[in-house]
Coordinates of C-alpha atoms and ligand atoms in Angstrom, one line a residue:
M1 CA 18.0 -10.1 14.0
R2 CA 17.0 -6.5 15.1
I3 CA 14.9 -4.9 12.5
L4 CA 13.6 -1.3 12.8
F5 CA 10.7 -0.3 10.6
V6 CA 10.2 3.4 9.9
A7 CA 6.9 4.5 8.1
S8 CA 4.3 7.1 7.6
E9 CA 1.4 4.6 7.8
V10 CA 0.8 1.6 10.1
V11 CA -2.4 -0.3 10.6
P12 CA -4.3 0.2 13.0
W13 CA -3.1 3.7 13.7
A14 CA -2.7 5.4 10.4
K15 CA -3.8 4.3 6.9
T16 CA -4.7 5.9 3.6
G17 CA -4.0 2.8 1.4
G18 CA -2.1 -0.4 1.1
L19 CA 1.1 0.9 2.8
G20 CA -0.7 1.0 6.1
D21 CA -1.9 -2.6 5.6
V22 CA 1.8 -3.8 4.9
L23 CA 3.2 -2.1 7.9
G24 CA 0.4 -3.5 10.2
A25 CA 1.2 -7.1 8.9
L26 CA 4.9 -7.6 8.0
P27 CA 6.4 -6.5 11.3
K28 CA 4.1 -8.8 13.1
T29 CA 4.8 -11.8 10.8
L30 CA 8.5 -11.3 11.2
R31 CA 8.1 -11.3 15.0
Q32 CA 6.1 -14.5 14.7
L33 CA 9.2 -15.9 12.9
G34 CA 11.2 -15.0 16.0
Q35 CA 12.8 -11.7 15.0
D36 CA 13.1 -8.6 17.1
V37 CA 11.0 -6.0 15.5
S38 CA 10.2 -2.4 16.2
V39 CA 8.2 0.1 14.3
V40 CA 8.4 4.0 14.4
L41 CA 5.8 6.3 13.1
P42 CA 4.5 9.7 13.9
R43 CA 2.0 10.3 16.6
Y44 CA -0.7 11.7 14.4
R45 CA -3.9 13.4 15.7
G46 CA -6.2 10.9 17.4
I47 CA -3.5 8.3 18.1
E48 CA -4.1 7.7 21.9
A49 CA -2.1 4.5 22.1
G50 CA 0.9 3.9 24.3
R51 CA 2.5 5.4 27.4
R52 CA 5.1 8.1 27.4
R53 CA 8.4 6.4 27.2
M54 CA 10.6 9.5 26.8
A55 CA 9.7 13.0 27.9
S56 CA 11.9 14.6 25.2
L57 CA 14.0 13.0 22.5
T58 CA 16.3 15.6 20.9
V59 CA 16.4 15.7 17.1
P60 CA 18.5 18.2 15.2
L61 CA 16.5 19.3 12.2
G62 CA 17.8 22.3 10.0
D63 CA 19.3 24.8 12.3
Q64 CA 17.1 24.0 15.4
L65 CA 16.9 21.2 17.9
R66 CA 13.4 19.7 18.1
F67 CA 12.3 18.0 21.4
C68 CA 9.9 15.2 20.8
P69 CA 8.2 13.0 23.5
V70 CA 8.1 9.5 22.5
Y71 CA 5.2 7.1 23.2
E72 CA 5.5 3.3 23.2
T73 CA 3.1 0.4 23.0
T74 CA 3.5 -3.2 22.1
R75 CA 1.0 -4.8 19.7
R76 CA 1.3 -8.5 18.9
Q77 CA 4.8 -8.5 20.3
V78 CA 6.0 -5.7 18.1
R79 CA 7.2 -2.6 19.8
C80 CA 5.7 0.6 18.2
F81 CA 7.1 4.0 18.9
F82 CA 5.2 7.2 18.1
I83 CA 7.1 10.4 17.6
D84 CA 5.1 13.2 19.2
Y85 CA 5.8 16.7 17.6
P86 CA 2.4 18.4 17.6
P87 CA 3.4 21.3 15.3
Y88 CA 3.9 18.7 12.6
Y89 CA 1.7 15.8 13.3
D90 CA -1.3 17.1 15.2
R91 CA -3.3 17.9 12.0
D92 CA -6.4 16.6 10.2
G93 CA -4.8 14.6 7.5
L94 CA -1.6 12.5 7.2
Y95 CA -0.3 14.3 4.3
Q96 CA -2.8 16.9 3.0
A97 CA -5.6 19.2 4.0
G98 CA -8.3 19.8 1.5
R99 CA -6.5 17.8 -1.2
R100 CA -3.4 20.1 -0.9
D101 CA -0.1 18.7 0.4
Y102 CA 1.1 20.4 3.6
P103 CA 3.8 22.8 2.4
D104 CA 6.2 21.6 5.1
N105 CA 5.9 17.8 4.3
A106 CA 9.7 17.7 3.7
E107 CA 10.5 18.9 7.2
R108 CA 7.7 16.6 8.7
F109 CA 9.0 13.4 7.2
A110 CA 12.7 14.4 7.6
L111 CA 12.0 14.8 11.3
L112 CA 10.4 11.4 11.4
S113 CA 13.5 9.9 9.8
L114 CA 16.0 11.6 12.0
A115 CA 13.9 10.9 15.2
A116 CA 14.0 7.2 14.2
L117 CA 17.7 7.2 14.1
E118 CA 18.1 9.1 17.4
L119 CA 15.6 6.9 19.0
A120 CA 17.6 3.8 17.7
K121 CA 20.7 5.3 19.5
R122 CA 19.0 5.2 22.8
S123 CA 19.0 1.3 22.7
A124 CA 21.8 -0.8 24.0
S125 CA 22.5 -2.2 20.5
P126 CA 22.0 -1.0 17.1
P127 CA 19.4 -2.3 14.6
D128 CA 20.9 -4.7 12.0
V129 CA 18.5 -3.5 9.4
I130 CA 16.4 -0.3 9.0
H131 CA 13.6 -1.0 6.7
C132 CA 12.3 2.2 5.1
H133 CA 9.1 2.6 3.1
D134 CA 8.4 5.1 0.3
W135 CA 9.6 8.7 0.1
H136 CA 8.7 9.6 3.5
T137 CA 11.5 7.6 5.0
A138 CA 13.8 7.4 2.0
L139 CA 16.1 10.0 3.7
I140 CA 17.3 7.5 6.3
P141 CA 19.8 5.8 4.0
A142 CA 21.0 9.2 2.8
Y143 CA 21.5 10.4 6.6
L144 CA 23.3 7.2 7.6
K145 CA 25.9 7.7 4.6
T146 CA 26.3 11.4 5.3
I147 CA 25.8 13.0 8.7
Y148 CA 25.9 9.7 10.5
A149 CA 28.7 8.1 8.4
S150 CA 31.3 8.3 11.1
D151 CA 29.2 7.2 13.8
P152 CA 30.3 3.8 15.1
F153 CA 26.9 3.0 16.6
F154 CA 25.5 2.5 12.9
H155 CA 28.6 0.9 11.6
R156 CA 27.0 -2.5 11.0
T157 CA 23.5 -1.2 10.4
R158 CA 22.2 -1.8 6.8
T159 CA 19.2 -0.2 5.1
L160 CA 16.4 -1.6 2.8
L161 CA 14.1 0.7 1.0
T162 CA 10.9 -0.7 -0.1
I163 CA 9.1 1.1 -3.1
H164 CA 5.4 0.8 -2.6
N165 CA 4.7 3.5 -5.3
L166 CA 7.3 5.0 -7.5
A167 CA 5.0 7.9 -8.5
Y168 CA 5.1 9.5 -5.0
Q169 CA 8.6 10.9 -4.7
G170 CA 8.6 13.6 -2.3
K171 CA 9.7 16.5 -4.6
F172 CA 10.6 19.8 -3.0
P173 CA 12.4 23.0 -4.0
K174 CA 16.1 22.9 -3.7
A175 CA 16.1 25.5 -1.1
T176 CA 14.6 23.0 1.2
L177 CA 17.9 21.3 1.6
P178 CA 19.2 23.1 4.7
K179 CA 16.0 22.7 6.5
I180 CA 16.3 18.9 6.4
S181 CA 19.7 18.7 7.8
L182 CA 21.5 17.8 4.5
S183 CA 24.0 20.3 3.3
A184 CA 25.3 20.1 -0.1
R185 CA 28.9 19.8 1.5
G186 CA 30.4 16.3 0.9
L187 CA 27.4 15.3 -1.3
N188 CA 27.1 15.3 -5.1
P189 CA 23.8 17.2 -5.5
A190 CA 23.0 15.0 -8.3
Q191 CA 22.3 12.2 -5.7
L192 CA 19.4 14.1 -4.2
E193 CA 17.9 16.0 -7.2
L194 CA 16.0 15.2 -10.1
S195 CA 14.8 17.8 -12.7
G196 CA 15.9 20.7 -10.5
K197 CA 13.9 19.5 -7.5
L198 CA 15.1 17.9 -4.4
N199 CA 13.8 14.4 -4.6
F200 CA 13.5 12.3 -1.3
L201 CA 12.8 9.0 -3.2
K202 CA 15.8 9.4 -5.5
A203 CA 18.1 10.0 -2.5
G204 CA 16.8 6.7 -1.0
L205 CA 17.3 4.9 -4.2
V206 CA 21.0 6.3 -4.4
F207 CA 22.0 5.6 -0.8
A208 CA 19.9 2.4 0.4
D209 CA 21.9 -0.7 0.7
R210 CA 19.2 -2.6 -1.1
I211 CA 16.0 -1.8 -2.9
N212 CA 12.8 -3.8 -3.4
T213 CA 9.4 -3.3 -4.7
V214 CA 6.1 -5.1 -3.8
S215 CA 5.9 -7.6 -6.9
R216 CA 8.2 -9.0 -9.3
K217 CA 6.4 -7.5 -12.4
Y218 CA 6.6 -4.1 -11.0
S219 CA 10.2 -4.4 -10.2
R220 CA 10.9 -4.9 -13.9
E221 CA 8.3 -2.4 -15.2
I222 CA 9.9 0.5 -13.3
L223 CA 13.1 0.0 -15.3
T224 CA 11.2 1.4 -18.3
P225 CA 10.2 5.0 -19.2
E226 CA 6.5 4.1 -19.1
Y227 CA 6.6 3.0 -15.5
G228 CA 9.8 4.6 -14.1
S229 CA 8.3 8.1 -13.3
G230 CA 11.6 9.6 -14.3
L231 CA 13.6 7.5 -12.1
E232 CA 14.2 4.6 -14.3
G233 CA 17.8 5.8 -15.0
V234 CA 18.7 5.8 -11.3
L235 CA 17.0 2.4 -10.9
K236 CA 18.9 0.9 -13.8
T237 CA 22.3 1.8 -12.2
R238 CA 21.1 -0.4 -9.1
A239 CA 19.2 -3.2 -11.0
G240 CA 21.4 -5.7 -9.5
E241 CA 20.3 -4.8 -5.9
L242 CA 16.6 -4.3 -6.9
T243 CA 14.2 -7.2 -6.3
G244 CA 10.5 -7.7 -6.0
I245 CA 8.7 -9.5 -3.0
L246 CA 4.9 -9.8 -3.5
N247 CA 2.8 -8.5 -0.5
G248 CA 0.7 -11.0 1.5
A249 CA -2.8 -10.6 2.9
D250 CA -3.3 -10.2 6.7
Y251 CA -6.0 -12.8 7.2
D252 CA -6.4 -11.8 10.9
Q253 CA -8.1 -8.7 9.3
W254 CA -9.4 -10.0 5.9
D255 CA -11.1 -13.4 6.2
P256 CA -14.9 -13.8 5.6
E257 CA -14.9 -16.6 8.1
T258 CA -14.2 -14.3 11.0
D259 CA -14.7 -10.8 9.6
R260 CA -16.9 -8.9 12.2
N261 CA -18.1 -6.4 9.6
L262 CA -20.2 -8.8 7.7
A263 CA -23.8 -9.7 7.8
A264 CA -23.0 -13.4 7.7
N265 CA -19.6 -15.3 7.9
Y266 CA -18.7 -17.8 5.3
S267 CA -15.8 -19.8 4.0
A268 CA -14.7 -22.0 1.1
R269 CA -16.2 -25.0 3.0
S270 CA -19.5 -23.3 3.7
P271 CA -20.0 -20.4 1.3
E272 CA -23.7 -19.9 1.8
G273 CA -23.3 -16.7 3.8
K274 CA -21.9 -14.8 0.8
L275 CA -25.4 -14.3 -0.6
A276 CA -26.6 -12.8 2.7
C277 CA -23.5 -10.4 2.4
K278 CA -24.6 -9.4 -1.2
R279 CA -28.2 -8.6 -0.1
D280 CA -26.8 -6.7 2.9
L281 CA -24.4 -4.7 0.7
L282 CA -27.1 -3.9 -1.8
G283 CA -29.3 -2.7 1.0
T284 CA -26.6 -0.6 2.4
Y285 CA -26.1 1.1 -1.0
G286 CA -29.8 1.5 -1.5
L287 CA -30.0 -0.8 -4.6
P288 CA -32.7 -3.5 -5.2
R289 CA -31.8 -6.6 -3.2
D290 CA -31.7 -8.8 -6.3
G291 CA -29.2 -11.5 -5.6
R292 CA -29.1 -12.7 -9.2
R293 CA -27.7 -9.7 -11.0
P294 CA -23.9 -9.8 -11.0
L295 CA -22.5 -7.1 -8.7
V296 CA -19.1 -5.3 -9.4
G297 CA -17.4 -3.8 -6.5
I298 CA -14.7 -1.0 -6.4
V299 CA -12.8 0.1 -3.3
S300 CA -10.1 2.5 -4.2
R301 CA -8.2 5.7 -4.0
L302 CA -9.6 7.8 -6.9
T303 CA -6.5 8.6 -8.7
G304 CA -5.2 8.1 -12.3
Q305 CA -3.2 5.1 -11.2
K306 CA -6.4 3.0 -10.7
G307 CA -7.5 3.0 -14.3
F308 CA -10.8 4.8 -14.1
D309 CA -10.2 6.6 -17.3
L310 CA -11.2 3.4 -19.1
L311 CA -14.7 3.6 -17.5
P312 CA -16.5 6.4 -19.3
H313 CA -16.6 4.1 -22.6
A314 CA -16.9 0.7 -20.9
A315 CA -19.0 1.2 -17.8
P316 CA -22.3 2.4 -19.4
E317 CA -22.0 -0.6 -21.8
F318 CA -21.4 -3.3 -19.4
I319 CA -24.0 -1.9 -16.9
A320 CA -26.6 -1.9 -19.6
E321 CA -25.7 -5.5 -20.4
G322 CA -26.4 -6.7 -17.0
F323 CA -24.0 -5.6 -14.1
S324 CA -24.8 -3.5 -11.1
M325 CA -21.9 -1.7 -9.4
V326 CA -21.0 -0.4 -5.9
V327 CA -18.2 2.2 -5.4
L328 CA -16.4 3.2 -2.4
G329 CA -13.6 5.7 -2.7
T330 CA -12.1 9.1 -2.1
G331 CA -9.6 11.2 -4.1
E332 CA -9.7 13.3 -7.3
E333 CA -12.8 15.2 -7.9
R334 CA -13.0 14.4 -11.5
Y335 CA -13.4 10.6 -10.8
A336 CA -16.1 11.3 -8.0
R337 CA -17.9 13.4 -10.5
F338 CA -17.8 10.6 -13.0
F339 CA -19.1 7.9 -10.6
R340 CA -21.9 10.2 -9.4
G341 CA -22.9 10.9 -13.0
L342 CA -23.1 7.1 -13.5
Q343 CA -25.2 6.6 -10.5
K344 CA -27.6 9.4 -11.9
K345 CA -27.9 7.6 -15.1
F346 CA -28.4 4.1 -13.7
P347 CA -30.1 4.7 -10.3
D348 CA -31.2 1.1 -10.0
Y349 CA -27.7 -0.3 -11.0
V350 CA -25.0 1.9 -9.6
S351 CA -24.5 3.4 -6.2
V352 CA -21.5 5.4 -5.1
K353 CA -20.1 6.4 -1.7
I354 CA -17.3 8.9 -1.9
M355 CA -15.9 8.3 1.6
Y356 CA -13.2 6.4 3.5
H357 CA -14.9 3.7 5.5
D358 CA -12.9 0.6 6.6
G359 CA -16.0 -1.5 7.7
L360 CA -17.7 -0.8 4.3
A361 CA -14.5 -1.8 2.5
H362 CA -14.9 -5.3 4.1
K363 CA -18.7 -5.5 3.2
V364 CA -17.9 -4.5 -0.5
E365 CA -15.1 -7.3 -0.6
A366 CA -17.7 -9.8 0.6
G367 CA -20.9 -8.7 -1.0
A368 CA -19.7 -8.1 -4.6
D369 CA -19.4 -11.0 -7.2
L370 CA -16.6 -9.4 -9.0
F371 CA -14.0 -6.8 -7.9
L372 CA -12.8 -4.4 -10.6
M373 CA -9.2 -3.0 -10.7
P374 CA -8.3 -2.0 -14.2
S375 CA -5.2 -0.1 -13.0
R376 CA -2.9 1.8 -15.4
Y377 CA -0.1 0.6 -13.0
E378 CA -0.1 -1.3 -9.7
P379 CA 2.9 -2.0 -7.6
C380 CA 1.2 -4.8 -5.8
G381 CA -2.5 -4.2 -5.1
L382 CA -4.0 -5.8 -2.0
N383 CA -7.7 -5.5 -2.7
Q384 CA -7.6 -8.3 -5.5
I385 CA -5.8 -10.5 -3.0
Y386 CA -8.5 -9.9 -0.4
S387 CA -11.2 -10.4 -3.0
L388 CA -9.8 -13.9 -3.7
K389 CA -10.4 -14.9 0.0
Y390 CA -13.9 -13.5 -0.2
G391 CA -14.8 -15.4 -3.2
T392 CA -15.1 -12.2 -5.2
V393 CA -13.7 -12.7 -8.5
P394 CA -11.1 -10.0 -9.6
V395 CA -11.2 -8.2 -13.0
V396 CA -7.8 -6.6 -13.6
R397 CA -5.5 -5.3 -16.0
A398 CA -2.2 -7.3 -16.3
T399 CA 0.1 -4.8 -14.7
G400 CA 2.4 -5.1 -11.6
G401 CA 1.1 -7.2 -8.8
L402 CA -2.2 -7.5 -10.5
D403 CA -0.5 -9.6 -13.3
D404 CA 1.6 -11.5 -10.6
T405 CA -1.4 -12.6 -8.5
I406 CA -4.4 -13.1 -11.0
E407 CA -4.3 -15.9 -13.6
D408 CA -6.9 -15.4 -16.4
Y409 CA -9.8 -17.9 -16.5
R410 CA -9.7 -20.4 -19.1
E411 CA -12.3 -22.6 -20.7
D412 CA -10.7 -25.7 -19.0
G413 CA -11.7 -24.2 -15.6
S414 CA -8.3 -22.9 -14.6
G415 CA -7.6 -19.4 -13.4
N416 CA -8.7 -17.1 -10.6
G417 CA -10.0 -14.0 -12.3
F418 CA -10.3 -12.1 -15.6
K419 CA -7.4 -10.3 -16.9
F420 CA -6.8 -8.0 -20.0
S421 CA -3.4 -6.7 -21.2
N422 CA -3.6 -3.3 -22.9
Y423 CA -4.7 -0.1 -21.3
D424 CA -7.8 0.0 -23.6
S425 CA -11.4 0.4 -22.8
E426 CA -12.6 -1.9 -25.5
E427 CA -10.4 -4.7 -23.9
L428 CA -12.0 -4.0 -20.6
L429 CA -15.4 -4.2 -22.1
Q430 CA -14.7 -7.5 -23.8
T431 CA -13.3 -8.9 -20.5
M432 CA -16.5 -7.8 -18.6
R433 CA -18.5 -9.7 -21.3
R434 CA -16.4 -12.8 -20.9
A435 CA -17.0 -12.6 -17.1
L436 CA -20.8 -12.2 -17.7
R437 CA -20.9 -15.4 -19.8
V438 CA -19.1 -17.3 -17.1
Y439 CA -21.4 -15.8 -14.3
R440 CA -24.4 -16.9 -16.3
S441 CA -23.2 -20.5 -16.0
P442 CA -23.7 -21.3 -12.4
Q443 CA -21.6 -24.4 -12.4
R444 CA -18.6 -22.8 -14.0
W445 CA -19.0 -19.7 -11.7
K446 CA -19.0 -21.8 -8.7
H447 CA -15.9 -23.6 -9.8
L448 CA -14.2 -20.3 -10.4
V449 CA -15.1 -18.9 -7.0
G450 CA -13.8 -22.1 -5.5
N451 CA -10.5 -21.6 -7.3
C452 CA -10.3 -18.1 -5.9
M453 CA -11.1 -19.0 -2.2
G454 CA -8.7 -22.0 -2.2
L455 CA -5.7 -19.7 -2.7
D456 CA -3.3 -18.8 0.1
F457 CA -1.4 -15.4 0.1
S458 CA -0.6 -15.3 3.8
W459 CA 2.3 -13.1 4.8
E460 CA 4.6 -15.8 6.0
V461 CA 6.1 -16.5 2.5
A462 CA 6.8 -12.8 2.0
A463 CA 8.3 -12.4 5.5
R464 CA 10.5 -15.3 4.8
S465 CA 11.7 -13.6 1.5
Y466 CA 12.3 -10.4 3.6
L467 CA 14.3 -12.4 6.1
E468 CA 16.5 -13.8 3.4
L469 CA 17.0 -10.4 2.0
Y470 CA 18.1 -9.0 5.3
R471 CA 20.4 -11.9 5.9
S472 CA 22.2 -11.4 2.6
L473 CA 22.4 -7.7 3.5
L474 CA 24.1 -8.6 6.8
A475 CA 26.4 -11.1 5.3
K476 CA 27.8 -8.5 2.9
A477 CA 28.1 -6.1 5.9
N478 CA 30.1 -8.6 7.9
Q479 CA 32.4 -9.3 4.8
G480 CA 32.8 -5.5 4.5
A481 CA 33.9 -5.1 8.2
E482 CA 36.5 -7.9 8.2
Ligands
ADP501 P1 -3.2 1.5 -2.7 O1 -2.3 1.3 -1.7 O2 -2.6 1.8 -4.1 O3 -4.3 2.4 -2.3 P2 -4.0 -1.4 -2.4 O4 -4.9 -2.2 -3.1 O5 -2.6 -1.9 -2.0 O6 -4.0 0.0 -3.2 O7 -4.6 -1.0 -0.9 C1 -5.7 -0.2 -0.7 C2 -6.1 -0.4 0.7 O8 -6.8 0.7 1.1 C3 -7.0 -1.6 0.9 O9 -6.9 -2.1 2.3 C4 -8.4 -0.9 0.7 O10 -9.5 -1.6 1.4 C5 -8.2 0.5 1.3 N1 -9.1 1.5 0.9 C6 -8.9 2.3 -0.3 N2 -9.9 3.2 -0.4 C7 -10.8 3.0 0.7 C8 -11.9 3.6 1.1 N3 -12.5 4.6 0.5 N4 -12.5 3.3 2.3 C9 -11.8 2.2 3.0 N5 -10.8 1.6 2.7 C10 -10.2 2.0 1.5
GLC502 C1 1.0 1.3 -2.8 C2 0.6 0.7 -4.2 C3 -0.1 -0.6 -4.1 C4 0.4 -1.5 -3.0 C5 0.6 -0.8 -1.7 C6 1.2 -1.7 -0.5 O1 0.1 2.2 -2.3 O2 -0.1 1.6 -4.9 O3 -0.2 -1.2 -5.3 O4 -0.3 -2.7 -2.9 O5 1.4 0.3 -1.9 O6 2.5 -2.1 -1.0

């Protein structure tokens, strides 16, 4: 099967969150399963990889032709193409400068989407499936069903749109429409608009042949007003074509046995190195190297999604009762301010680094005893899955992928973490107290850590589910063509 991935983030070249991790792992795993896989992404500033494959790919965008050199490299047998258009991609950030979205993001990602289609047309045979991710590439299905509708090259090509986060939709003024090569002619404007704005994600939800999200629970949650971000109505009309496939973990990158960022390596069979990682982490964060105190880790984008609004009530309590905490994150200033304030109040127990640092994220995963993700919503969440492998017990709210991956610890010794249901700071506090009681019983804690480390979330399971989904799409395509 020929599968073309198009996305705004791909590890190791571009990442702001889990989207990049997924795009670094799923194509590679599908390749290992024998599929023909390519990935297209922008050639952002600092990407040096690849050789120039094409001097100038012509892409019609708005009323102009854009001429984009294309670079190509092969990584783990996956072909990766970088679309070079310096006026759009040679910038400091992927999406923003100084926490403000670039005003031309609509054009920037419309260009990526159109360039991917034009690039596909330069191959001898068309892709069977174009796999799009989030709003940045959600216009591809709309382009295929409008301006490319009569192009025989794409006649059998089918599209899958994966929703990694429904809250980011790509909303722009309606006047943007002609700039992204979609005219209202031949289109029902309602297909592209929501609440008076052009909405990229909505267009994808309307036009994609299939839709999926990154956990089963989230695929159901988003049909409700609470989680649907205004798109629940559109999603309901497509509920029959909406599924949930849980992300995996890339153990080539996230395994304490081989992780090069750690002070010591360890595994379920020989877990001794974890204590050295904890001491190293405490030292890195300038906290007393007391290995006995339970250490809570947070690695996160600092946004409302992640549930930090529960902490002003709960955190001072659970810290006073015995926990230390290290935080690594970037994002909204109000959360950075809160965490700095906590550090000031508990200088021996809380330490915060407001930065993005991949190596440190690995150190936190390894060195902490517990990993806190009290998310308001969480489409999948990767950090709790990494934590399991590192023997770092997740404390989560039962939402989206957190609910699908974490089973609450029970007195009979079953479970792999601590979970609470309602978005309520008192429930979080009680859950932390429960975790503290288990931590203070070394035998029970050891058993729980063993439960966590014994689990396997490798990508192969998810990749096989995607393959099945692609196949069912193509079966339908062939039926339609007969
Ligand atoms: P989301 O995609 O919503 O941010 P995920 O849990 O799926 O949440 O993935 C987050 C990814 O981003 C993880 O790989 C995590 O380690 C990484 N990450 C988040 N914040 C930082 C940071 N400040 N420094 C380094 N890595 C980070
Ligand atoms: C999004 C979600 C996160 C998910 C990631 C990868 O950023 O917020 O829950 O794990 O995408 O799918």
